[in-house]
mmCIF file of C-alpha atoms and ligand atoms in Angstrom:
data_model
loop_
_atom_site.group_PDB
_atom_site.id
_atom_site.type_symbol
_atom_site.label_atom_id
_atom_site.label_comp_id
_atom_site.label_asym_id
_atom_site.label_seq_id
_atom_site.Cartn_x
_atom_site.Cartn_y
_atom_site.Cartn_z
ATOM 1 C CA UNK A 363 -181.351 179.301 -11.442
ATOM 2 C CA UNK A 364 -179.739 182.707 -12.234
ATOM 3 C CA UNK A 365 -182.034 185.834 -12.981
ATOM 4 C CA UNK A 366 -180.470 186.183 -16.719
ATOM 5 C CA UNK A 367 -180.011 183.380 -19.101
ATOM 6 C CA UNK A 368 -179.379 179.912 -18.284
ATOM 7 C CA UNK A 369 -176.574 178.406 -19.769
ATOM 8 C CA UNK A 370 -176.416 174.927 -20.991
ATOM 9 C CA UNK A 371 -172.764 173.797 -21.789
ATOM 10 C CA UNK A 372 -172.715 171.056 -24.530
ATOM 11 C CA UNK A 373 -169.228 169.344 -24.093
ATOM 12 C CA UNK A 374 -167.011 168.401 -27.085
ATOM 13 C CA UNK A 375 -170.767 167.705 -29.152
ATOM 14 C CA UNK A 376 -167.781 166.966 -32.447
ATOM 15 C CA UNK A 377 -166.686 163.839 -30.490
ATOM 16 C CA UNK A 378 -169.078 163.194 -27.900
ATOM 17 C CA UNK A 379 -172.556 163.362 -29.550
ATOM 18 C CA UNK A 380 -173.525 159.750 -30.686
ATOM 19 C CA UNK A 381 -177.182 158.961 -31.238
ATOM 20 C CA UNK A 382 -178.407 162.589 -31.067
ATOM 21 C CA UNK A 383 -177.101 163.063 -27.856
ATOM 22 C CA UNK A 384 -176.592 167.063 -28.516
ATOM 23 C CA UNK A 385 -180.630 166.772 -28.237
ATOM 24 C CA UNK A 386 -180.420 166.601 -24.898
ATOM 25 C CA UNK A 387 -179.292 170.218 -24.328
ATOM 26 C CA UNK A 388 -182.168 171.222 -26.816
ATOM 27 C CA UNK A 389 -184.305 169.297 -24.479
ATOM 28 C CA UNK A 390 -182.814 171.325 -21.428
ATOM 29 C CA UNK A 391 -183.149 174.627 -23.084
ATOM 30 C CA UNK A 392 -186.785 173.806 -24.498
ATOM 31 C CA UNK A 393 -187.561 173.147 -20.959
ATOM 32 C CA UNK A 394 -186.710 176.501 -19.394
ATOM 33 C CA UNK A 395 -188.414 178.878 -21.942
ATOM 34 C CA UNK A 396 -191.566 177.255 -21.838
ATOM 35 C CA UNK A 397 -191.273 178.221 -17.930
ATOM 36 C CA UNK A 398 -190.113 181.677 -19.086
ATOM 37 C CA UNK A 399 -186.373 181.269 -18.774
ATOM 38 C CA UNK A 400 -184.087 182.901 -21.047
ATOM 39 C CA UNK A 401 -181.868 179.812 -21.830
ATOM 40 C CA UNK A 402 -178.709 179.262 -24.217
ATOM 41 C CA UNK A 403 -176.767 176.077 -25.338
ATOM 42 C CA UNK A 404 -173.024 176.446 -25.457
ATOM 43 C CA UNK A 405 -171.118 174.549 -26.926
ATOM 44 C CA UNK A 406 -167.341 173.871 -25.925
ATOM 45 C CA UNK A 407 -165.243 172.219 -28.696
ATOM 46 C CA UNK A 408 -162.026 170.353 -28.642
ATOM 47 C CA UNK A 409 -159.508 172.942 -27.937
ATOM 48 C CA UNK A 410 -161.322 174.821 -25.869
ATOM 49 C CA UNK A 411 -160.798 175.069 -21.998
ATOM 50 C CA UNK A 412 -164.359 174.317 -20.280
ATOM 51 C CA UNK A 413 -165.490 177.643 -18.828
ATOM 52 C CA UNK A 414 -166.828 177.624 -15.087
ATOM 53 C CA UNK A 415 -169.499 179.823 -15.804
ATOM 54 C CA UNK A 416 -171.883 177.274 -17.287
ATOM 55 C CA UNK A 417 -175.252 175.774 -15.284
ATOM 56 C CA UNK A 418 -174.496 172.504 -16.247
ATOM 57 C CA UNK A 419 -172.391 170.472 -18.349
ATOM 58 C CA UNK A 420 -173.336 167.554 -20.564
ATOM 59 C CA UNK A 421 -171.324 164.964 -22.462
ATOM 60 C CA UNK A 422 -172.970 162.265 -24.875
ATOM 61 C CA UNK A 423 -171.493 158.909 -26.097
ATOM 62 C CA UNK A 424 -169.247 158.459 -28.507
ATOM 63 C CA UNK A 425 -166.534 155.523 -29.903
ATOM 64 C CA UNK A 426 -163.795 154.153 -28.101
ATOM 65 C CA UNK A 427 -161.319 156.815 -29.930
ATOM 66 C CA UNK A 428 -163.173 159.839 -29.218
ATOM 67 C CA UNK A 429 -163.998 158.875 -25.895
ATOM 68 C CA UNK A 430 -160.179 158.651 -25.524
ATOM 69 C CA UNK A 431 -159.791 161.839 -26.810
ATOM 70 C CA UNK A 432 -162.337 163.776 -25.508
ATOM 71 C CA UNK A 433 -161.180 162.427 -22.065
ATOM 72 C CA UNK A 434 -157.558 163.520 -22.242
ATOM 73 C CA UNK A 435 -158.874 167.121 -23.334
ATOM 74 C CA UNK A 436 -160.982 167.590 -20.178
ATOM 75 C CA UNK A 437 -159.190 166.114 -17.704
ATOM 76 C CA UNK A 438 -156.242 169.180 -18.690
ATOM 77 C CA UNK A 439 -159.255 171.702 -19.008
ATOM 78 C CA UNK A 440 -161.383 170.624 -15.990
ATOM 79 C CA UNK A 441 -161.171 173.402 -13.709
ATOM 80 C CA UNK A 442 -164.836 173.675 -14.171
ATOM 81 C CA UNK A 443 -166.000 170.263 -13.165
ATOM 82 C CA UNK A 444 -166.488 169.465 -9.791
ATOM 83 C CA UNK A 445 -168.128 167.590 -7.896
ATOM 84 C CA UNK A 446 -170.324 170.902 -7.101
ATOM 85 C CA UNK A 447 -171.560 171.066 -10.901
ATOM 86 C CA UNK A 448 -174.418 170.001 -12.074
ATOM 87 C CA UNK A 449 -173.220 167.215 -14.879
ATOM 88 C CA UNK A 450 -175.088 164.619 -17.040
ATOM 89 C CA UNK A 451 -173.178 162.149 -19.250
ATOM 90 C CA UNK A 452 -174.673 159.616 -21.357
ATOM 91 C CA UNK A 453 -172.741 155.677 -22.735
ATOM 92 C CA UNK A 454 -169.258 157.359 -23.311
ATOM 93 C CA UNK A 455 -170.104 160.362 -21.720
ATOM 94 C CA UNK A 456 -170.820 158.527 -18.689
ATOM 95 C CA UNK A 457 -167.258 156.212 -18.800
ATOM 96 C CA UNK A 458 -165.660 159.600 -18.932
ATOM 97 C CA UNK A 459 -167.280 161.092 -15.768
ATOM 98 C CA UNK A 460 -166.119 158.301 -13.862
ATOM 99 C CA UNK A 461 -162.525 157.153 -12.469
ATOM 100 C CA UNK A 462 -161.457 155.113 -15.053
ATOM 101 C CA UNK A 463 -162.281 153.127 -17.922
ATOM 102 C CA UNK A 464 -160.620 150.474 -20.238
ATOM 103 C CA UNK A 465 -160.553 150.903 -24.068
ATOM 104 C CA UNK A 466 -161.191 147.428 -26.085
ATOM 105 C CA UNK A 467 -157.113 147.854 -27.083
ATOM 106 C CA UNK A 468 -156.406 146.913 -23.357
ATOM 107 C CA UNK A 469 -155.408 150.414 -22.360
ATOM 108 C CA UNK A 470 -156.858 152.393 -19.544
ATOM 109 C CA UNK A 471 -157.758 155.698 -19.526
ATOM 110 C CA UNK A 472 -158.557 157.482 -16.480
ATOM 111 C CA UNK A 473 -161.703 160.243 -16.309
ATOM 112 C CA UNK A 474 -162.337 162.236 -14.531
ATOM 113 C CA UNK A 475 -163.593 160.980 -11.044
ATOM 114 C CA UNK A 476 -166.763 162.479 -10.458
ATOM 115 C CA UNK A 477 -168.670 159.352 -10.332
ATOM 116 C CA UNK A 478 -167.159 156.413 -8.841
ATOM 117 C CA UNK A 479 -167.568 154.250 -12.020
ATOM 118 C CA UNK A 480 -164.955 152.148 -13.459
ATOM 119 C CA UNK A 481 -166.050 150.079 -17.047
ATOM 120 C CA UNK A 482 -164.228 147.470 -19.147
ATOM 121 C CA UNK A 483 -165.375 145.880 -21.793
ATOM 122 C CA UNK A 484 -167.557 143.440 -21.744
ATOM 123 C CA UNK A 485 -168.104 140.080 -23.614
ATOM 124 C CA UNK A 486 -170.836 141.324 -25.926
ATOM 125 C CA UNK A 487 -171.547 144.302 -26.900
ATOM 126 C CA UNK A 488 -175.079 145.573 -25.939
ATOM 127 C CA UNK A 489 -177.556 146.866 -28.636
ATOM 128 C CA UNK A 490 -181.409 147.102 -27.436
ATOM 129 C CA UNK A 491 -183.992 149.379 -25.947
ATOM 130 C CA UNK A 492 -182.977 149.180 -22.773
ATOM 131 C CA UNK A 493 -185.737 149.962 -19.513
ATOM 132 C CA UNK A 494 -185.163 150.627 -16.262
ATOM 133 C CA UNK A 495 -186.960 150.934 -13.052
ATOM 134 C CA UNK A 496 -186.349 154.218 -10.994
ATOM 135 C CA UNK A 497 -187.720 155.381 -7.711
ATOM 136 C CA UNK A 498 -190.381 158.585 -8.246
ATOM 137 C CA UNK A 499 -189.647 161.303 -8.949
ATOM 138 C CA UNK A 500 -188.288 159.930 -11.963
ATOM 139 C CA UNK A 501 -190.157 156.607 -12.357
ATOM 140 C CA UNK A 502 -188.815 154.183 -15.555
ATOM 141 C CA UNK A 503 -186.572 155.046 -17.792
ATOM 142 C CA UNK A 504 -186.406 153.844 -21.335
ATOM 143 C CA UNK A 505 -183.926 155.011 -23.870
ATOM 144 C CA UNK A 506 -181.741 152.674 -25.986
ATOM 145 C CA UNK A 507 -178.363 151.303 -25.305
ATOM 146 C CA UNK A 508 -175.144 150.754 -27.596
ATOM 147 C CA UNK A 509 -172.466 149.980 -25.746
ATOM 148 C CA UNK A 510 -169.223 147.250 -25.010
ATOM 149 C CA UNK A 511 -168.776 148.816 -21.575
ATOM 150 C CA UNK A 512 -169.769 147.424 -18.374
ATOM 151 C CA UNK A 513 -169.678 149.576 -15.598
ATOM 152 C CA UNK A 514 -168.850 148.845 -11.892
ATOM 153 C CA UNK A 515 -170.595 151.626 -9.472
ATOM 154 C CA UNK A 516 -167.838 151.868 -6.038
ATOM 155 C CA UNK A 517 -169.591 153.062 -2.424
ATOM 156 C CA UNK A 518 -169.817 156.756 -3.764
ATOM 157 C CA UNK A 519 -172.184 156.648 -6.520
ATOM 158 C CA UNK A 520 -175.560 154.949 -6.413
ATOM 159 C CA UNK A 521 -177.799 153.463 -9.895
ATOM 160 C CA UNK A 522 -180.261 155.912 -11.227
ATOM 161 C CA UNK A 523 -182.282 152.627 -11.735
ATOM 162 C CA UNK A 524 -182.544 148.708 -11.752
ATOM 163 C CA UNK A 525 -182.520 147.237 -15.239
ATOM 164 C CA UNK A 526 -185.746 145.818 -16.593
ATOM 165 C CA UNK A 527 -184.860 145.235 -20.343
ATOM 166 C CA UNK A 528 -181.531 145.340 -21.441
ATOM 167 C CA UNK A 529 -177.572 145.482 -20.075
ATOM 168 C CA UNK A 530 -177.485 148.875 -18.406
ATOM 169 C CA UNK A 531 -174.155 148.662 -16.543
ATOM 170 C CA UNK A 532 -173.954 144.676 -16.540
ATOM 171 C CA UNK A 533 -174.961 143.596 -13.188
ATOM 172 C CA UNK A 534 -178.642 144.648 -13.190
ATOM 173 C CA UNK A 535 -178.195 148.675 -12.332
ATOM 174 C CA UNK A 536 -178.412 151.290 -15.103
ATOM 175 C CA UNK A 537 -176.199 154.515 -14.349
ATOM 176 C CA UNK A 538 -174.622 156.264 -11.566
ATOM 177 C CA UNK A 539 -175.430 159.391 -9.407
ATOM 178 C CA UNK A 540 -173.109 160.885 -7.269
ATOM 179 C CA UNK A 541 -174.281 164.687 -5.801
ATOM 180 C CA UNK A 542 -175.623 166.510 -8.685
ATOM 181 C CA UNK A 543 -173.330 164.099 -11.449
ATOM 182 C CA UNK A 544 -175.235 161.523 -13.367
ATOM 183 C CA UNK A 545 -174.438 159.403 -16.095
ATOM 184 C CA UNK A 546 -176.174 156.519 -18.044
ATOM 185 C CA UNK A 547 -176.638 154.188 -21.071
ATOM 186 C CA UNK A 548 -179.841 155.845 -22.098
ATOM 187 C CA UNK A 549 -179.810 157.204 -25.898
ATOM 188 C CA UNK A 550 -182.521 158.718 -27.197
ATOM 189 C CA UNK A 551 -182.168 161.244 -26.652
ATOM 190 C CA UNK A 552 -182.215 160.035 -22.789
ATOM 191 C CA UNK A 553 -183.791 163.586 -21.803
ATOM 192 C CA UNK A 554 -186.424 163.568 -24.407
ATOM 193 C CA UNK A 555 -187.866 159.723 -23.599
ATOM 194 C CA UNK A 556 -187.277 160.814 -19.702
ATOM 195 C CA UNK A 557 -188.725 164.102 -18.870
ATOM 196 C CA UNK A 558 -188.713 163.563 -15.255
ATOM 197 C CA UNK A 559 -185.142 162.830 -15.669
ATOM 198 C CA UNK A 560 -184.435 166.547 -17.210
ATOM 199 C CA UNK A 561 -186.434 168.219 -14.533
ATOM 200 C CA UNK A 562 -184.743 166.453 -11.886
ATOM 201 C CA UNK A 563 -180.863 167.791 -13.617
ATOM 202 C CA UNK A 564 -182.872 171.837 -14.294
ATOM 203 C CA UNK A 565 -183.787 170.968 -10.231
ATOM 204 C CA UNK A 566 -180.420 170.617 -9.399
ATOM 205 C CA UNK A 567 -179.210 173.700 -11.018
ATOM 206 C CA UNK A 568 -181.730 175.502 -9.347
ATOM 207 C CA UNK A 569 -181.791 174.575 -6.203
ATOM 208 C CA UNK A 570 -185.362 173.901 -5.777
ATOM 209 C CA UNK A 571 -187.902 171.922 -8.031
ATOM 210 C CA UNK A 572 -189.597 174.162 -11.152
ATOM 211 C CA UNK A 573 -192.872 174.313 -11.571
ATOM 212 C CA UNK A 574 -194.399 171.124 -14.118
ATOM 213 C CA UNK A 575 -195.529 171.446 -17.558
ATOM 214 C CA UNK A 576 -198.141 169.856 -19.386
ATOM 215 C CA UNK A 577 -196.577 168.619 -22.983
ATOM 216 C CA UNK A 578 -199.499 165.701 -24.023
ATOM 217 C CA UNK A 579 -197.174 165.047 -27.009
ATOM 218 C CA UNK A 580 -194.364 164.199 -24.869
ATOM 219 C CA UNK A 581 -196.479 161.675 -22.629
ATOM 220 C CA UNK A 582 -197.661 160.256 -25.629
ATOM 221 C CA UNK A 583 -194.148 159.617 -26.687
ATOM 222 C CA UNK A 584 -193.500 158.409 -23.246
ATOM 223 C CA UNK A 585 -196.170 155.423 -23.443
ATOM 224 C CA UNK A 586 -195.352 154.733 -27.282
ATOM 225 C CA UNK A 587 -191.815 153.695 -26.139
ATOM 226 C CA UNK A 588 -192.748 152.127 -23.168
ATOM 227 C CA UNK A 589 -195.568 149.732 -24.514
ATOM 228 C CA UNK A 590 -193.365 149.442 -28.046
ATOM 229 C CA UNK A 591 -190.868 147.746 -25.320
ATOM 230 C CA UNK A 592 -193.447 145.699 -23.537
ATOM 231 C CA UNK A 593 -194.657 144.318 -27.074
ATOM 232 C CA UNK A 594 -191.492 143.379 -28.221
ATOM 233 C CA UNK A 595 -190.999 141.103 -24.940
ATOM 234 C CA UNK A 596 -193.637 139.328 -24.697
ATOM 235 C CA UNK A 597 -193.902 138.798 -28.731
HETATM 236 N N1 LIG B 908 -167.210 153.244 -26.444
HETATM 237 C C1 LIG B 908 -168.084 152.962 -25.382
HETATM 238 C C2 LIG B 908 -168.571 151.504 -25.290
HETATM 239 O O1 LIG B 908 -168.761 150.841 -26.297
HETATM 240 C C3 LIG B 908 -169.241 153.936 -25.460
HETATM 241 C C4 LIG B 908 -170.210 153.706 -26.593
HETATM 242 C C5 LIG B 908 -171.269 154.786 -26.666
HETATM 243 O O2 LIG B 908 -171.043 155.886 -26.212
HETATM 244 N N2 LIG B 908 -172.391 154.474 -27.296
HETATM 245 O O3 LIG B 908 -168.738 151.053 -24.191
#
């Protein structure tokens, strides 16, 4: 984590910030002052090259024409996103991150190939709190899920979890991590339901694990969403 502020880049939020998405670089930010970091959102806006001097980079869902969009624009202003950035995309967000991806008008579109991800779409479109099982330190994962896509992980990206309720990526696995890129179907936003989950990506741009913090209010929101989900199952 650099000595001065932390910078948070928020990637075409005008197109890519379904579902209060944005919120999870609020979430981010939140994090690292209340451990005394100096912290900043940036957003980068259509038109804009993406600057390499970011900490991380997120990109939130949005429809199958902005997705397009917002696609073509950073695969010409990519410089900044390697594979040796710390990135988080969510639905869309997520399509985009990986190698290609098939609008419902038949047409692919390739991303930009930091996750080894390729979606179509699939025969019904997914709309549901949607749970998933992850190994600690992140534990499950709840958020909720919009989506046509279904996503095929290759041999270089692995699920962030196994789907307990819901569609995830269509064949039982929700998202993809490959190095310090993840994506998923999580809305929420995903960082807010998933603490764990936004310590893990503030780990990464680290380089070593921060210290924890107690938030009650958080947990609580944690456990409403999880037993709300476990309710509506078994009702
Ligand atoms: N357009 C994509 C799909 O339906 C992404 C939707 C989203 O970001 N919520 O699969």
């Amino acid at each position: 984590m650099p000595e001065s502020t932390v910078h948070i880049g928020l990637l075409l939020p005008e197109v890519l910030g379904t579902y209060g998405d944005s919120g999870n670089a609020q979430v981010l930010c939140r994090r690292l002052r209340w451990r005394g970091f100096d912290a900043e959102v940036v957003p980068v806006g259509l038109g804009e090259p993406v600057p390499s001097t970011l900490d991380m980079y997120l990109l939130g869902g949005g429809e199958d024409g902005a997705q397009a969009l917002a696609a073509a624009h950073l695969r010409k202003h990519r410089r900044a996103l390697t594979p040796d950035a710390v990135v988080f995309g969510v639905c869309a967000g997520l399509q985009v991150l990986g190698t290609r991806f098939r609008g419902l008008d038949g047409v692919d579109h390739d991303g930009l190939g930091l996750l080894d991800v390729t979606t179509e779409p699939g025969e019904r479109r997914a709309v549901a709190e949607l749970v998933a099982t992850s190994p600690e330190p992140l534990g499950p994962l709840t958020g909720f899920e919009n989506h046509l896509g279904i996503s095929k992980l290759g041999a270089d990206s692995e699920p962030l979890g196994h789907v307990v309720r819901g569609t995830g990526n269509g064949d039982g696995t929700e998202g993809a991590v490959t190095g310090h890129v993840a994506g998923t179907y999580l809305h929420g936003p995903a960082l807010a339901r998933n603490p764990a989950l936004a310590d893990l990506l503030l780990a990464w741009a680290a380089g070593h694990p921060l210290p924890p913090l107690e938030l009650p209010e958080v947990d609580r929101l944690r456990v409403e969403r999880l037993t709300a989900t476990r309710r509506r199952r078994t009702s």
